[in-house]
Backbone atoms as SQL, in Angstrom:
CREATE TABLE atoms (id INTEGER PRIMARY KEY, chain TEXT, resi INTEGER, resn TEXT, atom TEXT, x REAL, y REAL, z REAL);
INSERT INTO atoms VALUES
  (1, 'A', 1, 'UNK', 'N', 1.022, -3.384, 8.339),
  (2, 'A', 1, 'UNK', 'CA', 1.814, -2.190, 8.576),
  (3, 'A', 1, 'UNK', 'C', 0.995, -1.138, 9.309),
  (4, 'A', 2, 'UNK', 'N', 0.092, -1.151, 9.419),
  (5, 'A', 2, 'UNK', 'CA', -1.188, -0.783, 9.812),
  (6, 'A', 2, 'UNK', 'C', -1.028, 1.092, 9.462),
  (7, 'A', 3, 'UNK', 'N', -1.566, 1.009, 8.084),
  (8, 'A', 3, 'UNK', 'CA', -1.912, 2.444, 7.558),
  (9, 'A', 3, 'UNK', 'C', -2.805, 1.562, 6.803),
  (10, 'A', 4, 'UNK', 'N', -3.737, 3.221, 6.334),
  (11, 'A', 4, 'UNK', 'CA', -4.371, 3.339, 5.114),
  (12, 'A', 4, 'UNK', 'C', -4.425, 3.092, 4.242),
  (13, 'A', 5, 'UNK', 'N', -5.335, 2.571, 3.040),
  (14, 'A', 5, 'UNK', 'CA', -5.255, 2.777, 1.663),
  (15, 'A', 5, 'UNK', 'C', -6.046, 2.939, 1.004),
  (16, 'A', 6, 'UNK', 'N', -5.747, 3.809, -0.177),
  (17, 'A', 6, 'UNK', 'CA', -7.287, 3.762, -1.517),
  (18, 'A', 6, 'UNK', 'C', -6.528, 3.203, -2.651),
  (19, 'A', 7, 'UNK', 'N', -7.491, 2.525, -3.835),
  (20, 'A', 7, 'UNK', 'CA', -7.160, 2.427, -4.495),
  (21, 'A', 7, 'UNK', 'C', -7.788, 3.761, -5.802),
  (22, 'A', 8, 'UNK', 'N', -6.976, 4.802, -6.637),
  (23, 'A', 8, 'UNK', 'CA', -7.078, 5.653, -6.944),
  (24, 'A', 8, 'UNK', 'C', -8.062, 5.206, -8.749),
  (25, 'A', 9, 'UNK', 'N', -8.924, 5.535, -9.088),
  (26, 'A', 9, 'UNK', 'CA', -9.478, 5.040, -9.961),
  (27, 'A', 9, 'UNK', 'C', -9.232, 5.064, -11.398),
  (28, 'A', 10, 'UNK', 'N', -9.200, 6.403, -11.298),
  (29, 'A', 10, 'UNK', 'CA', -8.111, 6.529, -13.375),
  (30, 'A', 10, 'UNK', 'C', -7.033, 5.868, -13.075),
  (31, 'A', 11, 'UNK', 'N', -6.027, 6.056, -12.412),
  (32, 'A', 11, 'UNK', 'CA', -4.528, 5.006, -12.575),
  (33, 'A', 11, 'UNK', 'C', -4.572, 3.601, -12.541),
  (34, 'A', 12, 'UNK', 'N', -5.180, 2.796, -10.873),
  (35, 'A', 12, 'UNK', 'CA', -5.015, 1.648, -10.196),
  (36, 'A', 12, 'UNK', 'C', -4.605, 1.665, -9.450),
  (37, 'A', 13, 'UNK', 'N', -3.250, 2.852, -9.412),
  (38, 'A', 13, 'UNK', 'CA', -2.356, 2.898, -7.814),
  (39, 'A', 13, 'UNK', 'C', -2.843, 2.481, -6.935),
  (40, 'A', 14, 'UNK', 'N', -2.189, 1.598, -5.908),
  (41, 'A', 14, 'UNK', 'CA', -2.839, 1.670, -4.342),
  (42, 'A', 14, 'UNK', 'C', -1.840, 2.932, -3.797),
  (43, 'A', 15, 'UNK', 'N', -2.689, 3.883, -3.266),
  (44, 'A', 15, 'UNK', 'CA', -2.220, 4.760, -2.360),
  (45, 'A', 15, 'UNK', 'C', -1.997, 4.761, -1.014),
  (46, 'A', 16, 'UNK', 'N', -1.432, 5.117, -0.294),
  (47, 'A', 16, 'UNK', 'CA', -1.127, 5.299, 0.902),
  (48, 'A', 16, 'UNK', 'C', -1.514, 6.809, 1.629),
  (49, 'A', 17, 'UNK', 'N', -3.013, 6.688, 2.636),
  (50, 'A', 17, 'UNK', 'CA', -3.381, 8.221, 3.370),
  (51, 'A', 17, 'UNK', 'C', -2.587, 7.958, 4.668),
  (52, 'A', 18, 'UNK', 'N', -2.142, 9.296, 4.931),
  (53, 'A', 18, 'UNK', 'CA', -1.321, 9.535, 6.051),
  (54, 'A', 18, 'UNK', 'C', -2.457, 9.635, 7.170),
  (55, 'A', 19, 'UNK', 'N', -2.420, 8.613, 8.305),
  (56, 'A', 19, 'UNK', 'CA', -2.977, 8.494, 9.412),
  (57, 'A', 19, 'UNK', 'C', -2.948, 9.540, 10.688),
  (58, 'A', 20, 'UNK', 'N', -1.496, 10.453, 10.023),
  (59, 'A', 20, 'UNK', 'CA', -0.875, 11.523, 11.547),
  (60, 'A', 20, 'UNK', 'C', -0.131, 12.447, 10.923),
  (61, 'A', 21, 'UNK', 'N', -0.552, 13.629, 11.684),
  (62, 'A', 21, 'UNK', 'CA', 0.302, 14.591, 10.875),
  (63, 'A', 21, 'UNK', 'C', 1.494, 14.357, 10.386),
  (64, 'A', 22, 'UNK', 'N', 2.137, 13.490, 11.474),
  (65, 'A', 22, 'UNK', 'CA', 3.843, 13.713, 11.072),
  (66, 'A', 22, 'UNK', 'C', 4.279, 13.155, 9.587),
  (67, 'A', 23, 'UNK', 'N', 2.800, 12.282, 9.473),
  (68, 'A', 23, 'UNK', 'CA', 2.749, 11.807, 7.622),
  (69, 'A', 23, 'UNK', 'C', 2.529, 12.453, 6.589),
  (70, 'A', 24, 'UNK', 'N', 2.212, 13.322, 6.899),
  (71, 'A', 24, 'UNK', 'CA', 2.038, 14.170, 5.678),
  (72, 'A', 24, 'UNK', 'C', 2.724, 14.325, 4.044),
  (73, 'A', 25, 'UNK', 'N', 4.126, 14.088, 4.464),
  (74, 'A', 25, 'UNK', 'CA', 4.636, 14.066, 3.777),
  (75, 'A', 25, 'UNK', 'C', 4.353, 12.950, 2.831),
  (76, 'A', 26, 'UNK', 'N', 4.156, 11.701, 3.272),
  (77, 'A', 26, 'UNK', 'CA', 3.917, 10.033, 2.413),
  (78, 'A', 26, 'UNK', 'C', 2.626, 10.646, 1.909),
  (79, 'A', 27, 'UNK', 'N', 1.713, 11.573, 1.816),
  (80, 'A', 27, 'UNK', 'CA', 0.314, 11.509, 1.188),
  (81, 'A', 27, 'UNK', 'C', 0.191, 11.244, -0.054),
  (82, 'A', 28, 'UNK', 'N', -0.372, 10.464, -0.999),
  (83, 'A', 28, 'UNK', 'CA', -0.144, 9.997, -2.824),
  (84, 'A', 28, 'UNK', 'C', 0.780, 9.511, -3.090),
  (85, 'A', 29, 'UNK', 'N', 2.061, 8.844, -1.704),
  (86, 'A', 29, 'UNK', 'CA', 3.132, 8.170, -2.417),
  (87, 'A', 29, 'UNK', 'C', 2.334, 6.899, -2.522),
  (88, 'A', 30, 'UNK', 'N', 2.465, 5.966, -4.038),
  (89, 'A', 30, 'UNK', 'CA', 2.416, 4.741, -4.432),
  (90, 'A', 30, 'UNK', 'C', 2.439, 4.075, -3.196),
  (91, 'A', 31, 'UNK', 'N', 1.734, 2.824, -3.092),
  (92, 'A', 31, 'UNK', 'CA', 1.824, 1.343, -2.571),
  (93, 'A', 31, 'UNK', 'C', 3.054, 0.496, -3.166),
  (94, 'A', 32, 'UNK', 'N', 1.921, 0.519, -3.995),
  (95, 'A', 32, 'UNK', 'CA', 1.868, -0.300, -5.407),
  (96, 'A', 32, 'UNK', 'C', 1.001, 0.351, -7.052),
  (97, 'A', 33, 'UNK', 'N', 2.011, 0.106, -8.211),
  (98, 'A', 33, 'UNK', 'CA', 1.368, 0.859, -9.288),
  (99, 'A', 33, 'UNK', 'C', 0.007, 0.101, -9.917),
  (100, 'A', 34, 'UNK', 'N', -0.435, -1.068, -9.052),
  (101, 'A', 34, 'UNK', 'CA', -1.671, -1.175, -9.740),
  (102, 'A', 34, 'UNK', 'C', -2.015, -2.601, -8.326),
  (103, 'A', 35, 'UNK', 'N', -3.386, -2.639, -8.337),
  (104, 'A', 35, 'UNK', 'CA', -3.841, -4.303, -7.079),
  (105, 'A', 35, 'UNK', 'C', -3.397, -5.293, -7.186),
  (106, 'A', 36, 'UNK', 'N', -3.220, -5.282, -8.532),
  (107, 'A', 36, 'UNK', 'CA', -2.576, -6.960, -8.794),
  (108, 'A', 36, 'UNK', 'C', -1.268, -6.923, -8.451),
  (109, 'A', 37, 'UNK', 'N', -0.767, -5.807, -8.485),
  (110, 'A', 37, 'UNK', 'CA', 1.055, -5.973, -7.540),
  (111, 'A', 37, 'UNK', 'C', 0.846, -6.062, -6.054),
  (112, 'A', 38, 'UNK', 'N', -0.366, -5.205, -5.511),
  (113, 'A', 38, 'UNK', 'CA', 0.135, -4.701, -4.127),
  (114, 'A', 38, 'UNK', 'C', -0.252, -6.589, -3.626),
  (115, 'A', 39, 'UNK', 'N', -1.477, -6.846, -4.271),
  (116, 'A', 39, 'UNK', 'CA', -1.649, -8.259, -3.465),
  (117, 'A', 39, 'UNK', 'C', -0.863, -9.237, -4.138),
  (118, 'A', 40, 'UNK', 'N', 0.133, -9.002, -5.256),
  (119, 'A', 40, 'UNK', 'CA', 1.234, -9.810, -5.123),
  (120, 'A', 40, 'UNK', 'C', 2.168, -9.936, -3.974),
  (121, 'A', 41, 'UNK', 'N', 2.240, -8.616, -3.823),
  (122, 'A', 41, 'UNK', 'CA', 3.307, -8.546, -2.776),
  (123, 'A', 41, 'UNK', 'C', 2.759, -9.063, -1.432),
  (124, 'A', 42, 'UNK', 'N', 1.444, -8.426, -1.012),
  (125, 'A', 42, 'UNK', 'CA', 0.600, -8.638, -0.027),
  (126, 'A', 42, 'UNK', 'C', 1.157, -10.869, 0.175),
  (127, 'A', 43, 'UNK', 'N', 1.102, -11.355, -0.736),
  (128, 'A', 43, 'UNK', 'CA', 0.935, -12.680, -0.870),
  (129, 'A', 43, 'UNK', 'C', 1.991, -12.993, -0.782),
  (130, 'A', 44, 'UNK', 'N', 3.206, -12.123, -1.202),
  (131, 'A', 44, 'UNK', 'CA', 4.559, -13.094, -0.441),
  (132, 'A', 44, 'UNK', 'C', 5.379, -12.591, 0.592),
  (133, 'A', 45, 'UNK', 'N', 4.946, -11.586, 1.115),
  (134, 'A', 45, 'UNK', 'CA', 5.043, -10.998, 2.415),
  (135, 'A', 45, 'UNK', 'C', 4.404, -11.722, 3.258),
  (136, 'A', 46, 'UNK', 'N', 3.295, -12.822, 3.024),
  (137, 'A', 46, 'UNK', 'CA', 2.537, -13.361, 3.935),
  (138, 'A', 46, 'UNK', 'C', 3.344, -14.827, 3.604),
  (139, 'A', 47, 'UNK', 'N', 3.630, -15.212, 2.900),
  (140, 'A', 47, 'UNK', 'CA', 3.877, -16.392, 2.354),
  (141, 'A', 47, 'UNK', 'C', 5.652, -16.447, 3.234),
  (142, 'A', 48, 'UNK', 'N', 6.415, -15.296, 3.394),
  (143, 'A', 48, 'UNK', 'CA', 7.542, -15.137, 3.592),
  (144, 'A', 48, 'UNK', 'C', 7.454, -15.353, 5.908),
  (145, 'A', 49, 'UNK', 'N', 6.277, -14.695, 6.062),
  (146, 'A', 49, 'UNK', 'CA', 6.090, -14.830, 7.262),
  (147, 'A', 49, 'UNK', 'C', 5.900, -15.673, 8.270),
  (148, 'A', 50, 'UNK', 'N', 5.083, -17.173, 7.221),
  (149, 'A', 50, 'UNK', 'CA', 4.450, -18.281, 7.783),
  (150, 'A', 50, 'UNK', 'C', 5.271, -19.310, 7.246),
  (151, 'A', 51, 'UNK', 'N', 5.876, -19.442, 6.124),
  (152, 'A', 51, 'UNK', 'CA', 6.760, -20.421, 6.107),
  (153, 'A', 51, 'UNK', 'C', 7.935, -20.662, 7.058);
């Protein structure tokens, strides 16, 4: 999708940093509520692409 991410350390969230101003608004919205979802998803978003 080509943005940013941290993963935030007290929660797990993967976060999403806004790359351009006009993002500003998405700054601290969720990915995903913890890694093991986002690279779930990460894994069938990829899995959904190549099959």
């Amino acid at each position: 999708m080509g943005v940013e991410l941290v993963v935030d350390s007290p929660t797990g969230h993967v976060l999403r940093i806004p790359t351009e101003p006009a993002e500003d608004h998405l700054a601290g919205l969720p990915a995903a509520c913890s890694v093991e979802r986002f690279l779930t998803m990460v894994g069938l978003l990829l899995t959904g692409l190549y099959e």
